[in-house]
CSV table of C-alpha atoms and ligand atoms in Angstrom, one decimal:
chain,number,residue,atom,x,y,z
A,390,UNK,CA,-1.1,-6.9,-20.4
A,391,UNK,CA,-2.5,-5.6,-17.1
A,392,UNK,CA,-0.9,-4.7,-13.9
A,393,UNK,CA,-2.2,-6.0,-10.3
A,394,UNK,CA,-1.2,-4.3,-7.2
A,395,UNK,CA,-2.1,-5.6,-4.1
A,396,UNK,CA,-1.5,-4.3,-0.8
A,397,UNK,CA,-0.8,-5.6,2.6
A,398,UNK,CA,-4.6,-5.6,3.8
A,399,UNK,CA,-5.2,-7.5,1.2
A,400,UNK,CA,-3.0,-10.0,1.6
A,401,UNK,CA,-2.6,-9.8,5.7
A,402,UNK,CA,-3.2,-13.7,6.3
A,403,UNK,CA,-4.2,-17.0,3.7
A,404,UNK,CA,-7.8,-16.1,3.2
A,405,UNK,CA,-6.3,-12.8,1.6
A,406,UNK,CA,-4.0,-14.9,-0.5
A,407,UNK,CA,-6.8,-17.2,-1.4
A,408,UNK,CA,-8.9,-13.7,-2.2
A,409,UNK,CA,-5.9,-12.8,-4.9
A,410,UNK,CA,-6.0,-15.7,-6.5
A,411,UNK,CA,-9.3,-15.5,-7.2
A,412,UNK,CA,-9.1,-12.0,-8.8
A,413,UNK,CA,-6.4,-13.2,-10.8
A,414,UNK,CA,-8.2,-16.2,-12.3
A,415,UNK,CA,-11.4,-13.6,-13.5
A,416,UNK,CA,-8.6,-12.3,-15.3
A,417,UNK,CA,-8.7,-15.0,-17.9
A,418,UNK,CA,-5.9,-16.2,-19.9
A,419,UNK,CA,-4.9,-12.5,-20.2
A,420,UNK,CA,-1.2,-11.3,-19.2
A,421,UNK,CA,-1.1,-10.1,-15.5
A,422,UNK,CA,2.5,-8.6,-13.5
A,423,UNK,CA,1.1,-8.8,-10.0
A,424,UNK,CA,3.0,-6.7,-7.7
A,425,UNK,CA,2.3,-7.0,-4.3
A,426,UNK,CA,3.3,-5.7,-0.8
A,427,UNK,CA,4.6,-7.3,2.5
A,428,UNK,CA,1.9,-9.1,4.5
A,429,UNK,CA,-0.3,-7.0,6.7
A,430,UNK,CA,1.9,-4.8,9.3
A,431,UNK,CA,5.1,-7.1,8.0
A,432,UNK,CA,7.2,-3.9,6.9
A,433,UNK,CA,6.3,-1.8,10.7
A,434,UNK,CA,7.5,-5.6,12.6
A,435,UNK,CA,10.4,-5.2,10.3
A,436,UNK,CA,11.7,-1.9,11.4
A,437,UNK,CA,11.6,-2.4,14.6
A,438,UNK,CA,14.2,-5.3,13.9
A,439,UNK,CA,16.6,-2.5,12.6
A,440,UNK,CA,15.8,-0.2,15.3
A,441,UNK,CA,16.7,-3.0,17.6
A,442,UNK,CA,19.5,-4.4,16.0
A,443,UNK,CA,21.0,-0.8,15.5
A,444,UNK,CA,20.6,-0.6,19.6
A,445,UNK,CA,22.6,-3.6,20.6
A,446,UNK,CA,19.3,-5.2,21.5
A,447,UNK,CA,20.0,-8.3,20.0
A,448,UNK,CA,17.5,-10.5,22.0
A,449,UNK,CA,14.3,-7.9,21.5
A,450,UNK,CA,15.1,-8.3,17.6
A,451,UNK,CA,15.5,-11.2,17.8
A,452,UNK,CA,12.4,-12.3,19.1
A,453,UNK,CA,10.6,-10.0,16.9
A,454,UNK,CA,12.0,-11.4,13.9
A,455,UNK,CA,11.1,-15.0,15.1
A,456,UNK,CA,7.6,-13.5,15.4
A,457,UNK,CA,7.6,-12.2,11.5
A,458,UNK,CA,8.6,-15.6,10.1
A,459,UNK,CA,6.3,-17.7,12.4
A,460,UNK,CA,3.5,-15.5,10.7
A,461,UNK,CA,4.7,-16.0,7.3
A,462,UNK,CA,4.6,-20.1,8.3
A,463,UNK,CA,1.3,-20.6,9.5
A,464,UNK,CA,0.2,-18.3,6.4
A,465,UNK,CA,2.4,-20.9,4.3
A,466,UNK,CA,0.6,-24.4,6.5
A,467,UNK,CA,-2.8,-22.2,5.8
A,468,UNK,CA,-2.3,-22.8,2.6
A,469,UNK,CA,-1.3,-26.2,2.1
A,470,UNK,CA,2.5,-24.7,1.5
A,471,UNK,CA,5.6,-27.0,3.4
A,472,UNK,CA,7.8,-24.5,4.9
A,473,UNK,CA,11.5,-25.4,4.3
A,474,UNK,CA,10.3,-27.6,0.9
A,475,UNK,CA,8.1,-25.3,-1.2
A,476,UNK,CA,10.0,-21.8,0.6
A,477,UNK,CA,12.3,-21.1,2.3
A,478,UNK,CA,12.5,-18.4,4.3
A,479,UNK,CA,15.3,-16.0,5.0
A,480,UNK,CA,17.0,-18.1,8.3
A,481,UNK,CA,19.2,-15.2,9.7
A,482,UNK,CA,18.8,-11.5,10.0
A,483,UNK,CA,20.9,-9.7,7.0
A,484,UNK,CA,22.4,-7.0,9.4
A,485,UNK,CA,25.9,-6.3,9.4
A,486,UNK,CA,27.4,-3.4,12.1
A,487,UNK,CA,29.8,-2.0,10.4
A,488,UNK,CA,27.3,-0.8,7.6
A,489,UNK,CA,25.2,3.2,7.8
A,490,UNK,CA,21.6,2.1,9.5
A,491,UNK,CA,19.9,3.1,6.3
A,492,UNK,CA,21.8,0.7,4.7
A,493,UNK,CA,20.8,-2.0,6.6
A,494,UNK,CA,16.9,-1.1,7.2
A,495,UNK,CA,16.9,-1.8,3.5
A,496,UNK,CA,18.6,-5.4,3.6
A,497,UNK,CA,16.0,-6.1,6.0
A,498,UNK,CA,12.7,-4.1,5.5
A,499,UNK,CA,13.3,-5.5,2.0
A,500,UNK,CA,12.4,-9.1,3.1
A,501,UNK,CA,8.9,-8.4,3.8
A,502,UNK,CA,8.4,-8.4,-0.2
A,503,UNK,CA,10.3,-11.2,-1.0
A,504,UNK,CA,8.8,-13.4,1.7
A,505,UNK,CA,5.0,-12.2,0.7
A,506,UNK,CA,5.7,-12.2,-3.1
A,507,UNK,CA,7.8,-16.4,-2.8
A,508,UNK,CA,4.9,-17.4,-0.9
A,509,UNK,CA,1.7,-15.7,-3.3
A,510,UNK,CA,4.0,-17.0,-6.2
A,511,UNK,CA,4.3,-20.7,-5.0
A,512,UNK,CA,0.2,-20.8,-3.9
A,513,UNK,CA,-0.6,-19.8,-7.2
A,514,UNK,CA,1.8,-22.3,-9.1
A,515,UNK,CA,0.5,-25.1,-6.9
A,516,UNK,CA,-3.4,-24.0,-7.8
A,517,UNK,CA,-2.4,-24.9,-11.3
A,518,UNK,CA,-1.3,-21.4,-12.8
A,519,UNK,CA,1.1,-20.4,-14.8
A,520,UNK,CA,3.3,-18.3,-12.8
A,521,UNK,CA,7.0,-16.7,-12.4
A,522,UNK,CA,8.3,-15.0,-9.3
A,523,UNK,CA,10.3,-12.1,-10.2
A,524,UNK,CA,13.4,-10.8,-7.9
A,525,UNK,CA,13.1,-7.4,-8.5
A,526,UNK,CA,15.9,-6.3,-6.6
A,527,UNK,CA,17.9,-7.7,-9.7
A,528,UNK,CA,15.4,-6.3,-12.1
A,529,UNK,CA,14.7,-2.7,-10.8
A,530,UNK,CA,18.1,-0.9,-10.5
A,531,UNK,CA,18.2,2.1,-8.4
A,532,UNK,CA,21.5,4.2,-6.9
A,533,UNK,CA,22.1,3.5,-3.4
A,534,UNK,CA,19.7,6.4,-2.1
A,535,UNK,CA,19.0,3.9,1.2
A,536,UNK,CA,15.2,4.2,2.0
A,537,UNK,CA,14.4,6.3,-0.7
A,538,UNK,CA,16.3,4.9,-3.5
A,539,UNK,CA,16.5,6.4,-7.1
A,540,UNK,CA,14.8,4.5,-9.8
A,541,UNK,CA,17.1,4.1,-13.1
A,542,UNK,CA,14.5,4.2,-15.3
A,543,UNK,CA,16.3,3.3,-18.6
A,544,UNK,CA,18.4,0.4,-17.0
A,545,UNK,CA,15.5,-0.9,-15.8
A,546,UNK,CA,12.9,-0.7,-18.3
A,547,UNK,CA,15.4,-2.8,-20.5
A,548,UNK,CA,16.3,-5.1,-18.1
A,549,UNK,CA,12.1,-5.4,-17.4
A,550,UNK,CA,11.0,-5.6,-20.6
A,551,UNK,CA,13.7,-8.4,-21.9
A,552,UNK,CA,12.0,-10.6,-19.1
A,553,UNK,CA,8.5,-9.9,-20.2
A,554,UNK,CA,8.7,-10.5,-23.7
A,555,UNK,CA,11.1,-13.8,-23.7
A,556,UNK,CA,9.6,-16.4,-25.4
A,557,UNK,CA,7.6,-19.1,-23.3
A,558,UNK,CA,7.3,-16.8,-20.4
A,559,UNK,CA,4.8,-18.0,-17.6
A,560,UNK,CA,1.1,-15.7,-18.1
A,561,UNK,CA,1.9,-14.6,-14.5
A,562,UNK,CA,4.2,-12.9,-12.8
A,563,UNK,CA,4.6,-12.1,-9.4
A,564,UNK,CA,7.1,-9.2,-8.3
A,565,UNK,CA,7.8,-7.7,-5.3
A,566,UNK,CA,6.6,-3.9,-5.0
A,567,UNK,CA,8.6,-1.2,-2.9
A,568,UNK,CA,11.7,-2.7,-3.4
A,569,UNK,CA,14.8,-2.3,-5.9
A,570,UNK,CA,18.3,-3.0,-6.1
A,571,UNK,CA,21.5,-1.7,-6.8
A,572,UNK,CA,23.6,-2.4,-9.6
A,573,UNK,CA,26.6,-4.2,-6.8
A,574,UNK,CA,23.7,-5.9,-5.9
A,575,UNK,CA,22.1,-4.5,-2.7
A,576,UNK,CA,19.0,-4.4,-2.0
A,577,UNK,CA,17.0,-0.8,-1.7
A,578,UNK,CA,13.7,0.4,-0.8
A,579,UNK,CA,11.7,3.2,-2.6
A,580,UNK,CA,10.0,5.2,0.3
A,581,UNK,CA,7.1,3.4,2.9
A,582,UNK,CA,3.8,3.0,0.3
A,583,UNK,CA,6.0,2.8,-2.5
A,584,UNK,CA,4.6,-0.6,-4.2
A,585,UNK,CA,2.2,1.3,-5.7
A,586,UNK,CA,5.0,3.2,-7.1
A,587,UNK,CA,6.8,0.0,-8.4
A,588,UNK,CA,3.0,-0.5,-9.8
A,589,UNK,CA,2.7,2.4,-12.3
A,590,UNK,CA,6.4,1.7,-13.1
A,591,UNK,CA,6.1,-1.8,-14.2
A,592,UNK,CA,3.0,-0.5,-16.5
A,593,UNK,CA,4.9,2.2,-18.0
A,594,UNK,CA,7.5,0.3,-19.0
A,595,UNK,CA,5.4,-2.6,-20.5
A,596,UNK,CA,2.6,-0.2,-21.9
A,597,UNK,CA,-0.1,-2.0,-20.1
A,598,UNK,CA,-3.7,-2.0,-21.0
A,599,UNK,CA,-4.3,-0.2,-16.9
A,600,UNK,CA,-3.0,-0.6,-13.8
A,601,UNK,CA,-5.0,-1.5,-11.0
A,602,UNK,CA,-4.8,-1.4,-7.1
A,603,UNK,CA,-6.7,-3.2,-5.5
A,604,UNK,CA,-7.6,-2.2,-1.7
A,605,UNK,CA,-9.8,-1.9,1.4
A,606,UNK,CA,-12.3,0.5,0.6
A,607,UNK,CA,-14.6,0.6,-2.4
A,608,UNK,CA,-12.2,3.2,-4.4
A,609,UNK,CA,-11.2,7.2,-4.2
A,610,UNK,CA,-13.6,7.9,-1.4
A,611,UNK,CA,-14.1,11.7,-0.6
A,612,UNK,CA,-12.5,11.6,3.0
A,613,UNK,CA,-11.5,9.1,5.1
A,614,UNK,CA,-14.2,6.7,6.4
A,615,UNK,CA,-12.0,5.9,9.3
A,616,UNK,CA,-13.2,9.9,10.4
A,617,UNK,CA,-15.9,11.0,8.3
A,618,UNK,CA,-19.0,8.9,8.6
A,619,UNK,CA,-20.6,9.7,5.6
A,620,UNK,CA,-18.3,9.1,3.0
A,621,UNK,CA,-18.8,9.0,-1.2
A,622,UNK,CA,-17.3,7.3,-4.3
A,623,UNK,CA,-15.5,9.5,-6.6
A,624,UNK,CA,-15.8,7.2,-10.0
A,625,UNK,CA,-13.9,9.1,-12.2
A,626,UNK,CA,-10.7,11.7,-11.9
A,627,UNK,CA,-8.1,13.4,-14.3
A,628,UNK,CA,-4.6,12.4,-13.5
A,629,UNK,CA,-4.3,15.8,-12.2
A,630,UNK,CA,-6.9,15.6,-9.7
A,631,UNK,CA,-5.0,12.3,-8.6
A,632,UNK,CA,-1.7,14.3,-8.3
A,633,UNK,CA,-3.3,17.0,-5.9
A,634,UNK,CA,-5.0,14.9,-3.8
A,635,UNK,CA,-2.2,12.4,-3.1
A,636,UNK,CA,0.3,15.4,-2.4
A,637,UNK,CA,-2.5,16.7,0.1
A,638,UNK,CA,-2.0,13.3,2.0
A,639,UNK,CA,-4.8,11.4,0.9
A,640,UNK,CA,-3.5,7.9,1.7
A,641,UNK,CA,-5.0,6.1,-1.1
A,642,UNK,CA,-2.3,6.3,-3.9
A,643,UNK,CA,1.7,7.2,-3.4
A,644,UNK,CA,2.0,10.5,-5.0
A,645,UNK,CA,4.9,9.5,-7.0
A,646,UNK,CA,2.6,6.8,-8.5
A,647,UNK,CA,0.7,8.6,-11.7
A,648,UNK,CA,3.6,10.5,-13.7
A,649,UNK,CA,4.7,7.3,-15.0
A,650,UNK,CA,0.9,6.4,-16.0
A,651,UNK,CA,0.1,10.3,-17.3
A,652,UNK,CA,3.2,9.7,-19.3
A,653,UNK,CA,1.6,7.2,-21.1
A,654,UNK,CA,-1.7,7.9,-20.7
A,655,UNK,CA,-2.4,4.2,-18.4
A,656,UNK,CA,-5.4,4.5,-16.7
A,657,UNK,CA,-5.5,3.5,-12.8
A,658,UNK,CA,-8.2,1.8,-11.1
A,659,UNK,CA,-8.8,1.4,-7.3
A,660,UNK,CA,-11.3,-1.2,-6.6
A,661,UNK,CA,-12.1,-2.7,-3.6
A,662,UNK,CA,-10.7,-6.3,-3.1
A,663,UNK,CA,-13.2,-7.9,-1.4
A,664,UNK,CA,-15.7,-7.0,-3.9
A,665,UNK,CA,-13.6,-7.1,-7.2
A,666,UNK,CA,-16.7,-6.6,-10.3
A,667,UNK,CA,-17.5,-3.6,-8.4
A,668,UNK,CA,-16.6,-0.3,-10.5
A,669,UNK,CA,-14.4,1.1,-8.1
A,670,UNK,CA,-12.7,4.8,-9.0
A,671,UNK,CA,-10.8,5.5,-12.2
A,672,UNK,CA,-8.1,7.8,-13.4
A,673,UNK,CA,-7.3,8.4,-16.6
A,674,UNK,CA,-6.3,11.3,-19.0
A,675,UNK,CA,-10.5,11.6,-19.8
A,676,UNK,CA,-11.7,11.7,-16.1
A,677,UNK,CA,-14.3,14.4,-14.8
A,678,UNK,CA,-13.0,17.1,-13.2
A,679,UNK,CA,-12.9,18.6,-10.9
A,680,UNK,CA,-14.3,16.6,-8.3
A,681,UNK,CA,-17.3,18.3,-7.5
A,682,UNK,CA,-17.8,17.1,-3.9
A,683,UNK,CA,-15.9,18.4,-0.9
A,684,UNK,CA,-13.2,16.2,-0.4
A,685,UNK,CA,-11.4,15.8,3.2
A,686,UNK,CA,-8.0,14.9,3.5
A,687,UNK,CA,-6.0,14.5,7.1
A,688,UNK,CA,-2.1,14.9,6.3
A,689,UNK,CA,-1.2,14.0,10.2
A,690,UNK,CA,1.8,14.0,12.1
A,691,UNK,CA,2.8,18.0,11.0
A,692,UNK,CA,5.2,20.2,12.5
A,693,UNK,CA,5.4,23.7,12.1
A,694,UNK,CA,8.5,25.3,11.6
A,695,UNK,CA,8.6,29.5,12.1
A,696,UNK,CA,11.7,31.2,11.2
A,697,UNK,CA,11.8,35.1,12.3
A,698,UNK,CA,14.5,37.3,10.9
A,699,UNK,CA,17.5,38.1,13.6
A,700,UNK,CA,18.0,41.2,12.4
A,701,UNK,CA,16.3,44.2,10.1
A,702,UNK,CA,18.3,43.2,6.7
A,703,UNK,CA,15.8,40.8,6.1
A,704,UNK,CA,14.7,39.9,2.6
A,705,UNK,CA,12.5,37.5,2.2
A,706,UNK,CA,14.0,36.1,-1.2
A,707,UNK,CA,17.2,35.4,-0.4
A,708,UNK,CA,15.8,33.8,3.1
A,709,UNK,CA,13.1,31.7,1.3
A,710,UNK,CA,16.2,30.1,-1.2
A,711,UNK,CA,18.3,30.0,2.2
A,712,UNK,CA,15.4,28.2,3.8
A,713,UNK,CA,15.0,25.7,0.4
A,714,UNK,CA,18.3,24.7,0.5
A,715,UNK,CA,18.0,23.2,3.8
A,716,UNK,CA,14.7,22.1,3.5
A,717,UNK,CA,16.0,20.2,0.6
A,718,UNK,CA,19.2,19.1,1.6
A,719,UNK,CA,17.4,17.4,5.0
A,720,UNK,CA,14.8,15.8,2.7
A,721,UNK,CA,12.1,17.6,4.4
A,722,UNK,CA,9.0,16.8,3.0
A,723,UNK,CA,6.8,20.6,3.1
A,724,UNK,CA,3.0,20.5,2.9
A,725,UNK,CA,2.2,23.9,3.7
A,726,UNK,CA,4.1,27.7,3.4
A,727,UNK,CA,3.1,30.8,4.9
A,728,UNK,CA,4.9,34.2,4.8
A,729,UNK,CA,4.5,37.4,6.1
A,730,UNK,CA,6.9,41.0,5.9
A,731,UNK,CA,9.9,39.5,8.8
A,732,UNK,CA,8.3,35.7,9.0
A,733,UNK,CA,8.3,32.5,7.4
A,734,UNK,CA,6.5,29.2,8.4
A,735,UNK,CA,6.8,25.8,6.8
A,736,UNK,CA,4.4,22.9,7.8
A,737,UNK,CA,6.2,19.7,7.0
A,738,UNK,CA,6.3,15.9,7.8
A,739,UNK,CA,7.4,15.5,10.9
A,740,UNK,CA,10.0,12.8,10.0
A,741,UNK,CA,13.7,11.7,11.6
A,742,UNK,CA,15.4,14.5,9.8
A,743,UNK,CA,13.5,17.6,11.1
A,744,UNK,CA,15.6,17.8,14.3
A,745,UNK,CA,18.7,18.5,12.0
A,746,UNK,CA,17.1,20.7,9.4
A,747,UNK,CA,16.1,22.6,12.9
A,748,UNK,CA,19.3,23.2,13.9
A,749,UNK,CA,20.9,24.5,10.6
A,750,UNK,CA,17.9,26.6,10.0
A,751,UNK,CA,18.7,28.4,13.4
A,752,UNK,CA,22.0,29.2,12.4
A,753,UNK,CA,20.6,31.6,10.4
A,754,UNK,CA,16.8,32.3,11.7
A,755,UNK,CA,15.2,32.4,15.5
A,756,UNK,CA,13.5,29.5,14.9
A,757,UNK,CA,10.6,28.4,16.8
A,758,UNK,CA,8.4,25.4,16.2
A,759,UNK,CA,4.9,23.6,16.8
A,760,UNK,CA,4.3,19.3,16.9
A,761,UNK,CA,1.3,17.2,17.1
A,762,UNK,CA,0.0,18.5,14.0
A,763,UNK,CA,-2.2,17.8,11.2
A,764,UNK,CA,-3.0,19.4,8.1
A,765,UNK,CA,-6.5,18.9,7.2
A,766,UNK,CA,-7.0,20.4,3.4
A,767,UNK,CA,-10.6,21.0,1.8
A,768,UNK,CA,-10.9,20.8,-1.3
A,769,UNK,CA,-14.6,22.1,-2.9
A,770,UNK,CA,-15.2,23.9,0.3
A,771,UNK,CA,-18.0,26.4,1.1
A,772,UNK,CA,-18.3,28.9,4.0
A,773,UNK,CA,-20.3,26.6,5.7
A,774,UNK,CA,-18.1,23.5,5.4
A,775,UNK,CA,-15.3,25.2,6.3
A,776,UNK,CA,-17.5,27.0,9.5
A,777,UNK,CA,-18.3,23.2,10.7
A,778,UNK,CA,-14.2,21.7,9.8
A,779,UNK,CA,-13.2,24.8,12.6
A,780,UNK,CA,-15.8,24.1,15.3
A,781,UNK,CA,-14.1,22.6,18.2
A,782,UNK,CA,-10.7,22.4,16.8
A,783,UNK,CA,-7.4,24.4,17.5
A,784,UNK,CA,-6.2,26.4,14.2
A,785,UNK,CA,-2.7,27.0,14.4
A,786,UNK,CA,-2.7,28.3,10.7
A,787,UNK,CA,-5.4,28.4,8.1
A,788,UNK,CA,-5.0,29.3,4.1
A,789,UNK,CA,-7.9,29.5,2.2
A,790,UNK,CA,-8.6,30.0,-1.5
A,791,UNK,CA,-12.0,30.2,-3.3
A,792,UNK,CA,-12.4,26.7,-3.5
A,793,UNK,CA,-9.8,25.3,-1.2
A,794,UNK,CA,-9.3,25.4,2.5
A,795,UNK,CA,-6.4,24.3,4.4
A,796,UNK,CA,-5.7,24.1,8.2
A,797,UNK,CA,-3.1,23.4,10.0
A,798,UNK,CA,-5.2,22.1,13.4
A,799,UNK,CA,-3.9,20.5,16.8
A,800,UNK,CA,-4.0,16.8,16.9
A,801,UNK,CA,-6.8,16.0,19.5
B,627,LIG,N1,5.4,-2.7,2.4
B,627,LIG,C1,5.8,-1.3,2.2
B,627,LIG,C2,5.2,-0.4,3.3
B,627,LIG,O1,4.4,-0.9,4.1
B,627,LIG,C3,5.4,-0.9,0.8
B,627,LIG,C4,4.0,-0.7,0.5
B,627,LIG,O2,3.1,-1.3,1.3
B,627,LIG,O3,3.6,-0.1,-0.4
B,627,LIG,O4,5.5,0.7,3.3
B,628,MG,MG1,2.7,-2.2,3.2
């Protein structure tokens, strides 16, 4: 069997869905788990329901969330799909007051799946394929880690491969990525991008043949061709390759994405979707490496976090474990360390839980602190390259290796 992913580009309206089902059917009579994403910006409209909800703006959500299902519908009348008869959409917004707000941004970010996944799984069905829609909240246990829920691996797996293998089981199924469920039956989320996680999970546990995503650009591309005109095709890369450059911010796979694959030595694809014979890049356990361009990635949206010792009995071990702890314990997400004899700066994401972490680190540091960041890392880099990356730009930090550059630069 195989494994599909499919992202929310590629399924953003009904000539996307149409698009999928053609790259199913050149599958053949083969066994396919398609896991796909919520529609186009589905899951971004979605949080700014909870956000809303969570402020007592009841109207504002509300009108957002009429504006999210009214998509999904004329995506459903697109496609020759009755709204209310084929699907049915979730009719009320699952948020309940009394409940933590990460608790309820998963009941409801959550919904983006199901809705993209009922609809892709009824279109196919009524285009004559044989197809099963999967609930994966009931199939992918997790603990209750809201927004960044825990996988139970073994649980799972079980539960997963006792679905797969019954007898008489449709050829396709369609699940939702990104989302899980826990075993009192709540619904969680795995982290924003995490379908591709769900991806590599699905294949481990069913041994696929390879996992593919399918997505907007031609494959692993060298640097961003949203910034870099000139950009090329990496065809082939070692799982550790992968591993680096998604931790470096490269947005094309979820970083958590290839341990389940290297464990069992699944080779990934990314192929474009809009051209879907086309090569694409793969990963696997044989890949060439290392890459042997320069490769560009932007991590953006960086702060940089200084802690300076208050007094002289600094030691810089027991102030880097100090430092860990609350990094950890605030579920900071570091990119980048730097120390020096009475200093230490961290570069990390500059998500809802650094203004916390802040404060507890200046209980026992002065603490002082740069936004509007972005970490751009080089990988492959020369002098030269590294000469033309620094022209015009602020460097707030730079660390560089032999073959490896990495700047910590103003956002212009
Ligand atoms: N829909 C989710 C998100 O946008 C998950 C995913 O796309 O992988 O974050
Ligand atoms: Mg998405």
């Amino acid at each position: 069997m195989k494994v599909y992913k499919f992202g929310g580009a590629s399924v953003k309206d009904a000539d996307g869905v149409r698009n999928l089902e053609r790259i199913v059917r050149l599958n053949g009579d083969n066994d396919l788990m398609v896991v796909v994403s919520a529609m186009g910006k589905t899951t971004n409209a979605l949080e700014r329901v909870v956000e809303f909800m969570s402020a007592g703006k009841e109207e504002q959500a509300l009108s957002q969330w009429v504006d999210i299902v009214d998509c999904h519908v004329a995506i459903m009348k697109e496609l020759g799909l009755q709204p209310g008869v084929d699907i049915r959409l979730q009719g009320e917004i699952p948020f309940d007051p009394t409940l933590p707000y990460d608790e309820n941004y998963d009941q409801i970010v959550s919904l983006g799946e199901i809705m993209s996944t009922q609809i892709i799984a009824v279109y196919l069905l009524k285009q004559g394929l044989s197809v099963e829609w999967w609930n994966m909240p009931k199939l992918l246990r997790t603990d209750d880690t809201w927004r960044e829920a825990k996988v139970d691996n073994e649980t799972s797996a079980a539960t997963i491969r006792a679905g797969w293998e019954r007898p008489n089981r449709p050829q396709i199924v369609v699940a939702q990525g990104f989302i899980g469920g826990t075993a009192d039956g709540k619904r969680t989320t795995l982290g924003r991008e995490g379908s591709d996680y769900t991806a590599a999970l699905l294949g481990n546990y069913l041994d696929a043949e390879s996992v593919t995503i399918w997505k907007d650009v031609p494959g692993i591309l060298n640097a961003d061709p949203r910034i870099e005109p000139n950009t090329v095709l990496i065809p082939s890369l070692r799982y550790q390759d992968a591993v680096e450059l998604s931790y470096s911010g490269a947005q094309i796979i979820h970083p958590k994405t290839i341990r389940p694959l290297e464990n069992k030595q699944i080779p990934l694809y990314v192929k474009p979707f809009g051209e879907p014979q086309a090569a694409g890049s793969k990963i696997a356990a044989d890949g060439i490496g290392p890459i042997d361009v320069p490769v560009y990635i932007w991590r953006k949206n960086q702060i940089l976090i200084t802690m300076r010792a208050k007094d002289f009995a600094f030691v810089l071990e027991e102030s880097l474990s100090e430092i860990f702890d609350i990094i950890q314990r605030h579920r900071l997400k570091v990119s980048l360390i730097q120390s020096s004899a009475v200093t230490i700066s961290v570069c990390v994401d500059n998500t809802r839980f650094v203004p916390a972490a802040i404060e507890a680190l200046k209980e026992h540091f002065n603490v002082s602190y740069n936004d509007h960041l972005s970490l751009l890392t080089i990988r492959g880099t020369t002098p030269q390259i590294l000469d033309s990356a620094k022209a015009g730009r602020t460097i707030m930090l730079s660390q560089t290796t032999r073959r490896t550059a990495r700047l910590v630069v103003k956002e212009q």
